[in-house]
Structures are given as C-alpha cells and as structure tokens.
Coordinates of C-alpha atoms in Angstrom, one line a residue:
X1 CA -11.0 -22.1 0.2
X2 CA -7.9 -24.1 0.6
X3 CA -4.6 -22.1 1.7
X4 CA -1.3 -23.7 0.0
X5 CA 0.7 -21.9 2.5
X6 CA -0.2 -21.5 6.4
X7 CA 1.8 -19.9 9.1
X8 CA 1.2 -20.3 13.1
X9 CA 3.3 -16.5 13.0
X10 CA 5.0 -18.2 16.1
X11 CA 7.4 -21.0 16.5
X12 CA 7.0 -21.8 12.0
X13 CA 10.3 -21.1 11.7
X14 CA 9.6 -18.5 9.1
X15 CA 12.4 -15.3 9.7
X16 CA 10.5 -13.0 10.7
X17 CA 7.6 -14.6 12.7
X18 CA 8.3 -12.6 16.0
X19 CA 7.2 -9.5 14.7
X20 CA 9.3 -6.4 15.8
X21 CA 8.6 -3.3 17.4
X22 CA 5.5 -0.9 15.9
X23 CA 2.0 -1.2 14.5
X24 CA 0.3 -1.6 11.1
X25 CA -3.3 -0.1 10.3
X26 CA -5.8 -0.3 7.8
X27 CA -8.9 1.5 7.9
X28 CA -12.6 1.9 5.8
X29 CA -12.9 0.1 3.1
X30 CA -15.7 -3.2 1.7
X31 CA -17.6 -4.3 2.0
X32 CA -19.8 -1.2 2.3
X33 CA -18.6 2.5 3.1
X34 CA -16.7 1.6 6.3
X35 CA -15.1 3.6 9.0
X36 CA -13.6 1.0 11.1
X37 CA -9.7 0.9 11.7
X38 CA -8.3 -2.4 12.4
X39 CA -3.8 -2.6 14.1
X40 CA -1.7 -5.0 13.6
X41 CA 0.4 -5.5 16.6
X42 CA 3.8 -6.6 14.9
X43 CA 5.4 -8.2 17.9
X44 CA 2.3 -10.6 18.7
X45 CA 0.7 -11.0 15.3
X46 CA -2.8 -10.0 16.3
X47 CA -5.3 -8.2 14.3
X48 CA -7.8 -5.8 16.7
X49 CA -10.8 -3.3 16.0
X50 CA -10.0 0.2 17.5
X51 CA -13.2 2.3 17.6
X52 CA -11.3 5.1 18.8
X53 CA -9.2 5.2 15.5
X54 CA -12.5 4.9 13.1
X55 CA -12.2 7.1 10.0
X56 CA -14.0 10.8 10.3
X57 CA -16.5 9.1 7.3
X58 CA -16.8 5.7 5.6
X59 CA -15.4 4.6 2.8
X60 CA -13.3 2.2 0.0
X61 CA -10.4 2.9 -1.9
X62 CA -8.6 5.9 0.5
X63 CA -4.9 5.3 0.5
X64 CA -2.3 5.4 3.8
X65 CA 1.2 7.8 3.7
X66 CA 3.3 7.5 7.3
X67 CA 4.6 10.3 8.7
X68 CA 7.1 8.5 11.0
X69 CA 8.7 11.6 12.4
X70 CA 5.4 13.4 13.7
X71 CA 4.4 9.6 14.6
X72 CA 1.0 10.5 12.1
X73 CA -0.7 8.6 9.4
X74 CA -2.8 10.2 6.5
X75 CA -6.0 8.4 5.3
X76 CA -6.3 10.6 2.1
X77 CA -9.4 10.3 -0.8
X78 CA -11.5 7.5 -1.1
X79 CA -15.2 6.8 -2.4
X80 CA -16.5 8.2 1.0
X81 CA -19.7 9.0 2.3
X82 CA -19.9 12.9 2.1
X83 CA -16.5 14.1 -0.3
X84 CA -14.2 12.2 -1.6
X85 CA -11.7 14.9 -0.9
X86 CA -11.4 13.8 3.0
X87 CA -8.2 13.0 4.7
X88 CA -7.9 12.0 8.2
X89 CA -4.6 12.0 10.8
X90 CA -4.3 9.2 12.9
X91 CA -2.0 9.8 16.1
X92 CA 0.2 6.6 16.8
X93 CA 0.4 7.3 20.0
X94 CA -3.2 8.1 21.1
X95 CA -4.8 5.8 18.5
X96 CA -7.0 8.6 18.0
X97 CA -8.1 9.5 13.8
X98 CA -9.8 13.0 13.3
X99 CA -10.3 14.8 10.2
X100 CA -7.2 17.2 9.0
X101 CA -9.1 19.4 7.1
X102 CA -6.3 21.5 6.0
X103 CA -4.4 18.3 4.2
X104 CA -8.0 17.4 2.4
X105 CA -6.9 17.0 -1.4
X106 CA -7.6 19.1 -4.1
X107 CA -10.2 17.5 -6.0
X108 CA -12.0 14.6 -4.8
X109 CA -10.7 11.8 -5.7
X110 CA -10.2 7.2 -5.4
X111 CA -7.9 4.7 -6.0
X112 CA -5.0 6.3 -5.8
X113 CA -1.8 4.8 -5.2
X114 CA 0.6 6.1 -2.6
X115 CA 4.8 6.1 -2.0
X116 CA 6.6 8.5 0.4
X117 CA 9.6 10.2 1.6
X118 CA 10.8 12.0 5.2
X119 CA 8.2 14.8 4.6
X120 CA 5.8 13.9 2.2
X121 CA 3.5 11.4 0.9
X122 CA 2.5 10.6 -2.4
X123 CA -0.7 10.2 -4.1
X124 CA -0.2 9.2 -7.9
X125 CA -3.0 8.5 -10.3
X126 CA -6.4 6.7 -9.1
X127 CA -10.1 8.1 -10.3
X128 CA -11.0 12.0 -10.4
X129 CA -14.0 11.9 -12.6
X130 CA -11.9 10.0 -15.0
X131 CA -8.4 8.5 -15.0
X132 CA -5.7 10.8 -13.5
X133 CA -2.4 10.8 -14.4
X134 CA -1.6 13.5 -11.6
X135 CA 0.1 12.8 -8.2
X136 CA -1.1 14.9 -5.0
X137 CA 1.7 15.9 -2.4
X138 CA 1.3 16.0 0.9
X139 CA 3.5 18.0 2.7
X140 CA 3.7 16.8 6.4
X141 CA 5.2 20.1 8.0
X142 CA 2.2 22.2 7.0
X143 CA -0.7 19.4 6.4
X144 CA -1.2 20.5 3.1
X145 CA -2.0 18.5 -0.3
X146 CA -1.4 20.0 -3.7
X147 CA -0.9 18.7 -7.2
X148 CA 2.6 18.6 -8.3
X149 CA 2.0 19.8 -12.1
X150 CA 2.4 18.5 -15.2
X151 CA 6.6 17.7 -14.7
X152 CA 5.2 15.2 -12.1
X153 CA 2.7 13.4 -14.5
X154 CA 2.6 9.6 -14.7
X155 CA 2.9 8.0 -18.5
X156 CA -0.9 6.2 -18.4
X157 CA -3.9 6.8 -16.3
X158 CA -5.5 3.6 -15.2
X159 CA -7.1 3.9 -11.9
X160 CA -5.4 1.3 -10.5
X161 CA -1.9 2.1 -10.2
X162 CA 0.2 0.5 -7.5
X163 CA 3.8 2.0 -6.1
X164 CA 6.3 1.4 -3.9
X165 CA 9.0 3.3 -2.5
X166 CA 12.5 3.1 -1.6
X167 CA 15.0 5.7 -0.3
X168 CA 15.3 7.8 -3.3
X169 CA 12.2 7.5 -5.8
X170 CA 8.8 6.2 -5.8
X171 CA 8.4 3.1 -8.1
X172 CA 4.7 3.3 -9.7
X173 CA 3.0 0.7 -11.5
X174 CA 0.8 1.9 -14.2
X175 CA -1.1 -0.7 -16.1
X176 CA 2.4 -2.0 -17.8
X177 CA 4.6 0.9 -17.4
X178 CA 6.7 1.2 -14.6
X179 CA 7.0 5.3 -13.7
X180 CA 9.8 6.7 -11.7
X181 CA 9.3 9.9 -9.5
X182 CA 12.4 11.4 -8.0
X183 CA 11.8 12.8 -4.5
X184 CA 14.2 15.3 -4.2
X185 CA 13.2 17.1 -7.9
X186 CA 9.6 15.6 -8.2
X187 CA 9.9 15.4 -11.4
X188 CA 8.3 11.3 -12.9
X189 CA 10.0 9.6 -15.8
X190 CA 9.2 6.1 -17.7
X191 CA 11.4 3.1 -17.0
X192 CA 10.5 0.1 -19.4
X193 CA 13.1 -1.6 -17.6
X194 CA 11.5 -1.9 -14.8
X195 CA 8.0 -2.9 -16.5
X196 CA 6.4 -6.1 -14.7
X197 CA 6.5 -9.1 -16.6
X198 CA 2.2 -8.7 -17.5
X199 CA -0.4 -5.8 -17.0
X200 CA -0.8 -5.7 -14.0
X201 CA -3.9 -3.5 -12.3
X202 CA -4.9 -3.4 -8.7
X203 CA -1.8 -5.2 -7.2
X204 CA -0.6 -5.0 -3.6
X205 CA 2.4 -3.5 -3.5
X206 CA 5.4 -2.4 -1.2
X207 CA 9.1 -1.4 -1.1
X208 CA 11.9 -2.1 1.4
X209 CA 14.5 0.9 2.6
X210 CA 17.2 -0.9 3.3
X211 CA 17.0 -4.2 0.9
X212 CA 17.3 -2.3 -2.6
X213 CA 13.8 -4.7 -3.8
X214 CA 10.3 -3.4 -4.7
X215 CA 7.6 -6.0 -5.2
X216 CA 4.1 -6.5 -6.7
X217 CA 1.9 -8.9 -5.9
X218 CA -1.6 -10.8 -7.7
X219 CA -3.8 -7.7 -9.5
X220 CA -6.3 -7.9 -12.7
X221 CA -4.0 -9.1 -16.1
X222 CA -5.4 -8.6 -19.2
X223 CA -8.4 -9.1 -20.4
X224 CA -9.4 -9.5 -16.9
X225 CA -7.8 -12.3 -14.9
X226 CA -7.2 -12.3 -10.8
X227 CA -3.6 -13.5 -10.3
X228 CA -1.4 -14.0 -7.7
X229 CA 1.7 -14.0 -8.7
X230 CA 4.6 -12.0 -6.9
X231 CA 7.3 -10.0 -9.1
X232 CA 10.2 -8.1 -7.7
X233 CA 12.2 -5.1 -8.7
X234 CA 15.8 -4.7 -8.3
X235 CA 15.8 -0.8 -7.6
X236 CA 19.8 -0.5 -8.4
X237 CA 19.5 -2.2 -11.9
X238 CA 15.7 -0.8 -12.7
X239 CA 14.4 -4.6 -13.9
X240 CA 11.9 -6.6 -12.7
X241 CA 11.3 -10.1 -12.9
X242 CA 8.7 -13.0 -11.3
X243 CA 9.5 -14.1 -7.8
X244 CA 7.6 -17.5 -7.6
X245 CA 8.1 -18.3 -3.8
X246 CA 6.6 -15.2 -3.2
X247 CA 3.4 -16.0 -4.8
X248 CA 0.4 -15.4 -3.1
X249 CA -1.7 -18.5 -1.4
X250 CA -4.7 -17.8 -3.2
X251 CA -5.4 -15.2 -6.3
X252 CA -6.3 -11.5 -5.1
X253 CA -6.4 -7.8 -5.9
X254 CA -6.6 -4.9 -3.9
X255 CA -4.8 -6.3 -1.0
X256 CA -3.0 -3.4 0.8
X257 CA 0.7 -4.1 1.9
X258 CA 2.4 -2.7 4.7
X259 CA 6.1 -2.8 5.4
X260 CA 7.3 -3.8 8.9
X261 CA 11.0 -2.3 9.7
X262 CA 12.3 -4.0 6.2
X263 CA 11.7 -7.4 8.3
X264 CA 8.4 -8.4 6.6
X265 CA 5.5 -7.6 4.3
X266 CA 2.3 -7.8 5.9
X267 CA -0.7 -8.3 2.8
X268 CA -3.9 -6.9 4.3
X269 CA -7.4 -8.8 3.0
X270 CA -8.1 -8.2 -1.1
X271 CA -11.1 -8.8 -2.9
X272 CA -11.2 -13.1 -3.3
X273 CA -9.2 -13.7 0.2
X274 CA -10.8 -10.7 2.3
X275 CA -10.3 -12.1 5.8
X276 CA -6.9 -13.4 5.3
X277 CA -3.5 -11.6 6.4
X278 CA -0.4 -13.2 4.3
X279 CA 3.0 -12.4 5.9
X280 CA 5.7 -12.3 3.3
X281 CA 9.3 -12.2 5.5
X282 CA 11.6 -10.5 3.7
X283 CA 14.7 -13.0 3.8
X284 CA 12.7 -15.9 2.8
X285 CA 11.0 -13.8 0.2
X286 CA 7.8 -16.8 0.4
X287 CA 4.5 -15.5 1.2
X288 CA 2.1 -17.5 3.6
X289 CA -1.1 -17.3 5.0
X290 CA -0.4 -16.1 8.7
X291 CA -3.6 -17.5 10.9
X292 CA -2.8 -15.3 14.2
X293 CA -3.6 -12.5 12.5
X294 CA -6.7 -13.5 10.8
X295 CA -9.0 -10.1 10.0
X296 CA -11.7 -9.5 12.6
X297 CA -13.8 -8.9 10.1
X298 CA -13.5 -9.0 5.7
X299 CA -12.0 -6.2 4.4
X300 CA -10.6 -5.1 1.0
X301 CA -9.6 -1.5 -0.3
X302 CA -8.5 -0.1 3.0
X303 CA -5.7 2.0 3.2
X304 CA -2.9 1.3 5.7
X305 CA -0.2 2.6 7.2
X306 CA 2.9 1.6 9.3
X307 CA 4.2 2.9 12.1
X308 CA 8.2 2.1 12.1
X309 CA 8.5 2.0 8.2
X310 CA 7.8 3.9 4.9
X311 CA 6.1 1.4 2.3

C-alpha cells in the first residue's frame, strides 16, 4: 500500500528523529495468540525480537501501564491462551517478563484501555463477559489489581475505549464521550467538552506530561468505518478538535501508541498497516511512516509500554 508520508528517522529533518534515551515495548498480540515482545530502541530507531521478554502466555488485546520508578512494565488481561486474568512484569533492565501472579486482575478480562500515575496504572473499560464500564487499579507498591467501585465508573461501556493520561487525570475515550478520572480522588466524571469530533472506537491513543495535549488517532466511526484521522485535546481548556497534519498515513485501528520523553509518539502496527511504525514528533505534530523501525514481524493489539514516560 502506498505511504503518503515516509521518514528515514535519521537525517529527515523531522524534530525528533534522533530518538532520546529509553525503550518502547509491545508484546502478544495478532495475528494469533502471540507471546513475542518486540523494543524499540529510541535513540537508533530499530525495532528487535527479545525472546527473553516473551509474555508468560499468548495473546491479543492485553494492555501496557509503566512503572518508571521500579523500572517495571505490566502486561495486564488480554484474550490469552489459559485466563484472561494474566499479567506479567517486565524488568527494563534485565529484559526479562515473568508472570506476577499477585497483580493478575480480578476477573478476566480484554480490551481494556490503560492511563497511569506515579504508583498506579489504570485499566478502564474493555470486555468482561460483556461491556465494562469498570476501571482495574494497579497498585505498583504491592503488585496488586482491584476494581475501584462504582465512584470510578466510566459513562458508556464499549469495549473499545481508548485514554490518555497527563499529570493529573486520565483522559478516556468512550465511544463519544470523553470521561475524566482524577488520580488523586479516583473518582471519573463526563466532560462533553472534551468529546472527539466523531465516535471514535479502537483508536490509538496517548498523552504528553509536560505539553498540556492528549491525542487520538484513526479507530472504527460509525456505522463502521476505519479512519485515520488525528484529533487533539487541550487538557487545560477540556476541548478537543481535528489535528489534520497529524493524520495517519494510511487508515488503522488498534495501533498502540507509546510516548517517548514528551519528544515523540511512536504508533505501533494496527489492524490495515500491521507492519508499519509511524513516528508522530511532538513539535511538528505530523505523523509519518518511520521505515527504520519497520516491525519484524505484523502485529496489532499488543500492549506497550515505555520506559522513560507515562502514556
């Protein structure tokens, strides 16, 4: 398929196209119920297979959290082989994943959508026999997932939600409402001001720390179309509005988005452009194909991490 937009990653001229310090991951995932776990070098823009980082058990649809001051990521749910209640720890620094049986969640459940905070991440929504509109929390000090009750509940259970997070809240996507969680109270409230400009399921999503922007990209509108538009979310102001240059190259959902030290968005495969990384720097705000970092193999619904940034 043609690509609109191609980047080298090196000497484009893109801000960004160094990379800086720090890893991303993505792991499982289609096709199939994988296990493989595939780090993004930032600094050199390569994509490589790490065996010794393969999930505990295969699967799609399990969602990431960084734990950036115990240098851990979560792999949490998914449609796995065995229980869908699994999450696994990868350890930055050894590359090694293992099950963390104490953090699995408490019911099994898929597509979830994830934001996160200093000691927690969160896991709003998804599939648990049918749509849920609760959000697990996982509490890094003790490895342990719980639901937050009812005071934590998203407006509309879709399965497909999509968040991002910024210092203070976790911004969630859910079918047309945008939801609000408050980190410090957990507590989730409805902000129409922030809706996206469509219903949106199944986009790739990710927030910035330091930037004040959220933003959303491609996803199912309705009845059922693959986009790939970008919108972007002015955290301060709580509106959201379409941010053309960051449109994707070519139409996809389920593309998992990792945030690189609030220097650039890294978009990780997607059903319709599964071997394909796009790099969106964040000072440009346009979103390219990046070729160096071309997937080893096709992947879609994996969950990711980062190592140097909260997503």
């Amino acid at each position: 398929m043609l690509k609109l937009n191609t980047l080298s990653g090196f000497g484009s001229g893109v801000s960004g196209g160094g990379g800086t310090v720090g890893s991303g991951w993505w792991c499982g995932g289609s096709t199939g119920w994988d296990v493989t776990a595939q780090e993004l070098v930032y600094a050199t823009h390569i994509v490589s297979l790490v065996t010794t980082a393969d999930l505990s058990a295969g699967g799609q649809s399990c969602m990431g959290v960084t734990d950036l001051i115990n240098a851990v990521g979560y792999f949490c749910g998914g449609n796995r082989t065995g229980s869908s209640d699994i999450v696994d720890k990868l350890v930055y620094a050894t590359k090694i994943t293992a099950a963390a049986t104490s953090a699995d969640l408490p019911v099994a459940s898929q597509k979830q959508t994830r934001f996160t905070s200093d000691t927690a991440g969160y896991l709003p929504g998804g599939t648990v026999g049918g749509y849920s509109l609760k959000i697990v929390k996982l509490t890094y000090s003790t490895a342990t997932s719980a639901d937050l009750g009812s005071g934590a509940d998203i407006d509309i259970g879709y399965g497909s939600e999509s968040a991002a997070t910024d210092p203070t809240y976790g911004w969630i996507n859910c079918k047309y409402n945008m939801n609000k969680t408050n980190k410090s109270s957990d507590t989730t409230a409805v902000t129409t001001a922030a809706n996206l400009p469509r219903e949106t399921r199944f986009a790739g999503s990710v927030g910035t720390q330091t930037l004040g922007y959220g933003y959303w990209f491609g996803g199912g509108d309705a009845p059922w179309t693959i986009v790939g538009t970008c919108d972007r979310c002015t955290f301060a102001t709580d509106t959201t509005a379409a941010l053309t240059s960051g449109d994707l190259p070519t139409a996809t959902y389920m593309q998992r988005c990792e945030n690189d030290s609030d220097v650039n968005a890294w978009l990780h495969g997607g059903v319709g452009d599964d071997e394909a990384m796009d790099l969106m720097p964040f000072a440009t705000e346009i979103t390219a194909v990046n070729t160096t970092a071309a997937l080893p193999s096709a992947k879609a619904e994996t969950g990711g991490v980062s190592t140097n940034q909260q997503s």
